Amino acid sequence: MMSLPEKTRLLDSLFADCRLLPLLNIERLADVLPLADALSAGGVTTLEITLRTPLGIDAIALLRAERPALTIGAGTVLDASQFAAVQAAGAAFVVTPGCTEELLEAGRDGLIPLLPGIATASELMQGYRLGYRRFKLFPAEIAGGVGLIKAFAGPFRDAAFCPTGGVTADNLGAYLAQPNVMAVGGSWIAPPQLIAAERWQDITALAKAAVAAG
């Protein structure tokens, strides 16, 4: 079992080459492989499949079986039972919208890294006390955006963040310019309307543009 420092290093390695994390809500299982291929063709190979739809766990398992070269994380994980389920499905990491003691313990004791969601310094300190140093900032823009990330850099010098929520192509560069931003997450790279319309080439173009901005 990996220690939390080892899990921190693993998370850093996952985003060393591309600091983008598209959030994908799967409405049709048939979309999973062409969507992943479209993103991969654009240079984005680390994906977050959320549990916002009932197909999330099936989509993770399918990608692990059919696209083993991609790194697949699980998002919108709300409790320890979901953590266990996505870990069993083959997720490489877990992302949560907030942090609870139950989830922080699951991430500490689990086999894969957890990126706990925080929106305040107090929430950050809850995870920090247990040894967490990488966090999802959600909802980033509402919580304070780039200004909050800059403020966190003072008291939490070894913490880094993946801002999600309100991140767009227009403000992507401002987030990525912050030295304590490990990655940036969002759905603008693969908007639901493009997925629904199966406009895979357009998604590839958006992925390429995001990679170029990074």
mmCIF file of C-alpha atoms in Angstrom:
data_model
loop_
_atom_site.group_PDB
_atom_site.id
_atom_site.type_symbol
_atom_site.label_atom_id
_atom_site.label_comp_id
_atom_site.label_asym_id
_atom_site.label_seq_id
_atom_site.Cartn_x
_atom_site.Cartn_y
_atom_site.Cartn_z
ATOM 1 C CA MET A 1 0.000 0.000 0.000
ATOM 2 C CA MET A 2 1.296 3.456 -0.925
ATOM 3 C CA SER A 3 1.827 6.124 1.707
ATOM 4 C CA LEU A 4 0.240 9.549 1.233
ATOM 5 C CA PRO A 5 3.573 11.084 0.140
ATOM 6 C CA GLU A 6 3.893 8.311 -2.459
ATOM 7 C CA LYS A 7 0.344 8.999 -3.629
ATOM 8 C CA THR A 8 1.174 12.695 -3.900
ATOM 9 C CA ARG A 9 4.153 11.891 -6.118
ATOM 10 C CA LEU A 10 1.968 9.612 -8.250
ATOM 11 C CA LEU A 11 -0.597 12.376 -8.768
ATOM 12 C CA ASP A 12 2.171 14.764 -9.779
ATOM 13 C CA SER A 13 3.485 12.239 -12.283
ATOM 14 C CA LEU A 14 0.045 11.788 -13.864
ATOM 15 C CA PHE A 15 -0.095 15.481 -14.756
ATOM 16 C CA ALA A 16 3.589 16.059 -15.475
ATOM 17 C CA ASP A 17 3.123 16.059 -19.248
ATOM 18 C CA CYS A 18 -0.397 17.504 -19.574
ATOM 19 C CA ARG A 19 -2.047 19.547 -16.835
ATOM 20 C CA LEU A 20 -5.582 19.100 -18.114
ATOM 21 C CA LEU A 21 -8.343 16.959 -16.630
ATOM 22 C CA PRO A 22 -11.565 16.820 -18.650
ATOM 23 C CA LEU A 23 -14.646 16.009 -16.574
ATOM 24 C CA LEU A 24 -16.815 13.558 -18.462
ATOM 25 C CA ASN A 25 -20.447 12.739 -17.654
ATOM 26 C CA ILE A 26 -21.362 9.596 -19.562
ATOM 27 C CA GLU A 27 -24.966 9.402 -20.746
ATOM 28 C CA ARG A 28 -24.450 6.599 -23.306
ATOM 29 C CA LEU A 29 -21.927 3.828 -22.954
ATOM 30 C CA ALA A 30 -21.469 3.837 -26.738
ATOM 31 C CA ASP A 31 -19.889 7.292 -26.458
ATOM 32 C CA VAL A 32 -17.096 6.232 -24.112
ATOM 33 C CA LEU A 33 -14.495 4.875 -26.523
ATOM 34 C CA PRO A 34 -14.912 7.431 -29.346
ATOM 35 C CA LEU A 35 -14.883 10.225 -26.760
ATOM 36 C CA ALA A 36 -11.697 8.935 -25.179
ATOM 37 C CA ASP A 37 -10.130 8.515 -28.609
ATOM 38 C CA ALA A 38 -11.083 12.074 -29.590
ATOM 39 C CA LEU A 39 -9.470 13.485 -26.442
ATOM 40 C CA SER A 40 -6.393 11.316 -26.846
ATOM 41 C CA ALA A 41 -5.994 12.493 -30.439
ATOM 42 C CA GLY A 42 -5.932 16.025 -29.064
ATOM 43 C CA GLY A 43 -3.177 15.198 -26.585
ATOM 44 C CA VAL A 44 -5.298 14.701 -23.451
ATOM 45 C CA THR A 45 -4.810 11.213 -22.024
ATOM 46 C CA THR A 46 -5.794 11.622 -18.358
ATOM 47 C CA LEU A 47 -9.580 11.646 -17.994
ATOM 48 C CA GLU A 48 -12.055 11.955 -15.141
ATOM 49 C CA ILE A 49 -15.230 9.892 -15.465
ATOM 50 C CA THR A 50 -17.754 11.241 -13.002
ATOM 51 C CA LEU A 51 -20.352 9.283 -11.070
ATOM 52 C CA ARG A 52 -22.960 11.904 -11.887
ATOM 53 C CA THR A 53 -24.640 9.341 -14.123
ATOM 54 C CA PRO A 54 -25.367 5.641 -13.467
ATOM 55 C CA LEU A 55 -22.892 4.663 -16.214
ATOM 56 C CA GLY A 56 -19.793 6.066 -14.541
ATOM 57 C CA ILE A 57 -18.420 2.856 -13.067
ATOM 58 C CA ASP A 58 -19.175 0.860 -16.236
ATOM 59 C CA ALA A 59 -17.400 3.524 -18.288
ATOM 60 C CA ILE A 60 -14.302 3.329 -16.083
ATOM 61 C CA ALA A 61 -14.188 -0.451 -16.380
ATOM 62 C CA LEU A 62 -14.647 -0.268 -20.158
ATOM 63 C CA LEU A 63 -11.815 2.200 -20.602
ATOM 64 C CA ARG A 64 -9.469 0.227 -18.391
ATOM 65 C CA ALA A 65 -10.171 -2.867 -20.509
ATOM 66 C CA GLU A 66 -10.183 -1.256 -23.965
ATOM 67 C CA ARG A 67 -7.858 1.759 -23.593
ATOM 68 C CA PRO A 68 -5.230 0.685 -21.042
ATOM 69 C CA ALA A 69 -2.783 3.361 -22.204
ATOM 70 C CA LEU A 70 -5.083 6.098 -20.896
ATOM 71 C CA THR A 71 -5.175 7.186 -17.252
ATOM 72 C CA ILE A 72 -8.722 7.062 -15.945
ATOM 73 C CA GLY A 73 -9.804 8.749 -12.745
ATOM 74 C CA ALA A 74 -13.184 8.683 -11.031
ATOM 75 C CA GLY A 75 -14.937 11.912 -10.082
ATOM 76 C CA THR A 76 -17.925 12.953 -7.976
ATOM 77 C CA VAL A 77 -17.134 10.189 -5.491
ATOM 78 C CA LEU A 78 -19.209 10.942 -2.397
ATOM 79 C CA ASP A 79 -18.482 8.200 0.127
ATOM 80 C CA ALA A 80 -16.234 5.269 0.984
ATOM 81 C CA SER A 81 -18.446 2.712 -0.739
ATOM 82 C CA GLN A 82 -18.169 4.590 -4.027
ATOM 83 C CA PHE A 83 -14.411 4.897 -3.479
ATOM 84 C CA ALA A 84 -14.196 1.122 -3.152
ATOM 85 C CA ALA A 85 -16.373 0.597 -6.239
ATOM 86 C CA VAL A 86 -14.309 2.814 -8.541
ATOM 87 C CA GLN A 87 -11.080 1.353 -7.200
ATOM 88 C CA ALA A 88 -12.409 -2.124 -8.055
ATOM 89 C CA ALA A 89 -13.412 -0.893 -11.530
ATOM 90 C CA GLY A 90 -9.811 0.109 -12.228
ATOM 91 C CA ALA A 91 -9.733 3.839 -11.580
ATOM 92 C CA ALA A 92 -6.197 5.205 -11.228
ATOM 93 C CA PHE A 93 -7.226 8.015 -8.869
ATOM 94 C CA VAL A 94 -10.305 9.464 -7.181
ATOM 95 C CA VAL A 95 -11.600 13.045 -7.151
ATOM 96 C CA THR A 96 -14.269 14.293 -4.754
ATOM 97 C CA PRO A 97 -16.309 17.531 -4.757
ATOM 98 C CA GLY A 98 -15.710 17.985 -1.016
ATOM 99 C CA CYS A 99 -13.882 16.312 1.829
ATOM 100 C CA THR A 100 -15.298 14.330 4.732
ATOM 101 C CA GLU A 101 -13.463 12.362 7.372
ATOM 102 C CA GLU A 102 -14.804 9.172 5.805
ATOM 103 C CA LEU A 103 -13.406 10.029 2.372
ATOM 104 C CA LEU A 104 -10.075 11.255 3.706
ATOM 105 C CA GLU A 105 -9.644 7.975 5.572
ATOM 106 C CA ALA A 106 -10.647 5.997 2.474
ATOM 107 C CA GLY A 107 -8.044 7.877 0.457
ATOM 108 C CA ARG A 108 -5.398 7.284 3.097
ATOM 109 C CA ASP A 109 -6.129 3.571 3.363
ATOM 110 C CA GLY A 110 -6.986 2.869 -0.290
ATOM 111 C CA LEU A 111 -4.752 1.604 -3.048
ATOM 112 C CA ILE A 112 -5.100 4.679 -5.281
ATOM 113 C CA PRO A 113 -4.621 8.418 -4.675
ATOM 114 C CA LEU A 114 -7.417 10.722 -3.602
ATOM 115 C CA LEU A 115 -7.706 14.340 -4.707
ATOM 116 C CA PRO A 116 -10.109 15.711 -2.074
ATOM 117 C CA GLY A 117 -12.283 18.683 -2.873
ATOM 118 C CA ILE A 118 -11.932 21.842 -0.796
ATOM 119 C CA ALA A 119 -13.253 25.393 -1.009
ATOM 120 C CA THR A 120 -11.870 26.954 2.188
ATOM 121 C CA ALA A 121 -8.671 27.076 4.209
ATOM 122 C CA SER A 122 -10.374 25.140 7.016
ATOM 123 C CA GLU A 123 -11.250 22.265 4.685
ATOM 124 C CA LEU A 124 -7.725 22.326 3.300
ATOM 125 C CA MET A 125 -6.328 22.117 6.829
ATOM 126 C CA GLN A 126 -8.488 19.084 7.591
ATOM 127 C CA GLY A 127 -6.793 17.171 4.790
ATOM 128 C CA TYR A 128 -3.419 18.786 5.384
ATOM 129 C CA ARG A 129 -3.369 17.522 8.978
ATOM 130 C CA LEU A 130 -3.698 13.934 7.713
ATOM 131 C CA GLY A 131 -0.895 14.351 5.181
ATOM 132 C CA TYR A 132 -2.721 15.411 2.025
ATOM 133 C CA ARG A 133 -0.887 17.940 -0.126
ATOM 134 C CA ARG A 134 -2.884 17.831 -3.376
ATOM 135 C CA PHE A 135 -6.453 19.098 -3.530
ATOM 136 C CA LYS A 136 -9.275 19.839 -5.929
ATOM 137 C CA LEU A 137 -10.487 23.442 -5.565
ATOM 138 C CA PHE A 138 -14.241 23.393 -6.176
ATOM 139 C CA PRO A 139 -16.150 25.385 -7.213
ATOM 140 C CA ALA A 140 -13.058 27.312 -8.168
ATOM 141 C CA GLU A 141 -14.451 30.526 -9.635
ATOM 142 C CA ILE A 142 -17.169 30.937 -6.999
ATOM 143 C CA ALA A 143 -14.760 30.163 -4.158
ATOM 144 C CA GLY A 144 -12.297 32.857 -5.220
ATOM 145 C CA GLY A 145 -10.574 31.634 -8.345
ATOM 146 C CA VAL A 146 -7.001 32.609 -9.090
ATOM 147 C CA GLY A 147 -6.972 35.053 -6.175
ATOM 148 C CA LEU A 148 -7.763 32.302 -3.674
ATOM 149 C CA ILE A 149 -5.084 30.040 -5.132
ATOM 150 C CA LYS A 150 -2.542 32.848 -4.767
ATOM 151 C CA ALA A 151 -3.654 33.379 -1.159
ATOM 152 C CA PHE A 152 -3.295 29.683 -0.333
ATOM 153 C CA ALA A 153 0.312 29.766 -1.561
ATOM 154 C CA GLY A 154 1.384 31.702 1.528
ATOM 155 C CA PRO A 155 0.379 29.447 4.445
ATOM 156 C CA PHE A 156 0.310 26.209 2.447
ATOM 157 C CA ARG A 157 3.547 26.352 0.482
ATOM 158 C CA ASP A 158 3.736 22.639 -0.312
ATOM 159 C CA ALA A 159 0.084 22.288 -1.346
ATOM 160 C CA ALA A 160 -1.044 22.262 -4.972
ATOM 161 C CA PHE A 161 -4.467 22.410 -6.522
ATOM 162 C CA CYS A 162 -6.645 21.261 -9.393
ATOM 163 C CA PRO A 163 -9.203 24.061 -9.806
ATOM 164 C CA THR A 164 -12.526 22.933 -11.250
ATOM 165 C CA GLY A 165 -15.821 24.736 -11.614
ATOM 166 C CA GLY A 166 -16.075 27.801 -13.801
ATOM 167 C CA VAL A 167 -12.817 27.123 -15.623
ATOM 168 C CA THR A 168 -13.085 27.947 -19.324
ATOM 169 C CA ALA A 169 -10.856 28.434 -22.320
ATOM 170 C CA ASP A 170 -10.802 32.157 -21.461
ATOM 171 C CA ASN A 171 -9.383 31.814 -17.929
ATOM 172 C CA LEU A 172 -7.451 28.570 -18.365
ATOM 173 C CA GLY A 173 -4.151 30.358 -18.897
ATOM 174 C CA ALA A 174 -4.508 32.417 -15.712
ATOM 175 C CA TYR A 175 -4.986 29.274 -13.645
ATOM 176 C CA LEU A 176 -2.159 27.353 -15.277
ATOM 177 C CA ALA A 177 0.184 30.292 -14.701
ATOM 178 C CA GLN A 178 -0.012 29.737 -10.935
ATOM 179 C CA PRO A 179 2.934 27.701 -9.604
ATOM 180 C CA ASN A 180 0.703 25.859 -7.110
ATOM 181 C CA VAL A 181 -1.722 24.621 -9.777
ATOM 182 C CA MET A 182 -0.976 20.987 -10.606
ATOM 183 C CA ALA A 183 -3.760 20.629 -13.182
ATOM 184 C CA VAL A 184 -7.001 22.260 -14.273
ATOM 185 C CA GLY A 185 -10.277 20.411 -14.622
ATOM 186 C CA GLY A 186 -13.456 21.196 -16.501
ATOM 187 C CA SER A 187 -16.035 20.176 -19.046
ATOM 188 C CA TRP A 188 -15.262 22.834 -21.649
ATOM 189 C CA ILE A 189 -12.837 20.464 -23.404
ATOM 190 C CA ALA A 190 -15.644 17.984 -24.092
ATOM 191 C CA PRO A 191 -18.963 19.827 -23.744
ATOM 192 C CA PRO A 192 -22.049 17.641 -23.266
ATOM 193 C CA GLN A 193 -23.679 19.015 -26.401
ATOM 194 C CA LEU A 194 -20.723 17.938 -28.548
ATOM 195 C CA ILE A 195 -20.721 14.482 -26.972
ATOM 196 C CA ALA A 196 -24.460 14.126 -27.552
ATOM 197 C CA ALA A 197 -24.006 15.120 -31.202
ATOM 198 C CA GLU A 198 -20.988 12.794 -31.588
ATOM 199 C CA ARG A 199 -18.858 15.674 -32.850
ATOM 200 C CA TRP A 200 -15.602 13.924 -32.068
ATOM 201 C CA GLN A 201 -13.444 16.041 -34.375
ATOM 202 C CA ASP A 202 -14.632 19.202 -32.625
ATOM 203 C CA ILE A 203 -13.697 17.693 -29.266
ATOM 204 C CA THR A 204 -10.251 16.836 -30.610
ATOM 205 C CA ALA A 205 -9.875 20.445 -31.748
ATOM 206 C CA LEU A 206 -10.853 21.747 -28.301
ATOM 207 C CA ALA A 207 -8.392 19.353 -26.668
ATOM 208 C CA LYS A 208 -5.586 20.515 -28.929
ATOM 209 C CA ALA A 209 -6.385 24.159 -28.156
ATOM 210 C CA ALA A 210 -6.377 23.477 -24.410
ATOM 211 C CA VAL A 211 -3.063 21.639 -24.620
ATOM 212 C CA ALA A 212 -1.571 24.520 -26.590
ATOM 213 C CA ALA A 213 -2.793 26.986 -23.941
ATOM 214 C CA GLY A 214 -1.056 24.950 -21.254
#
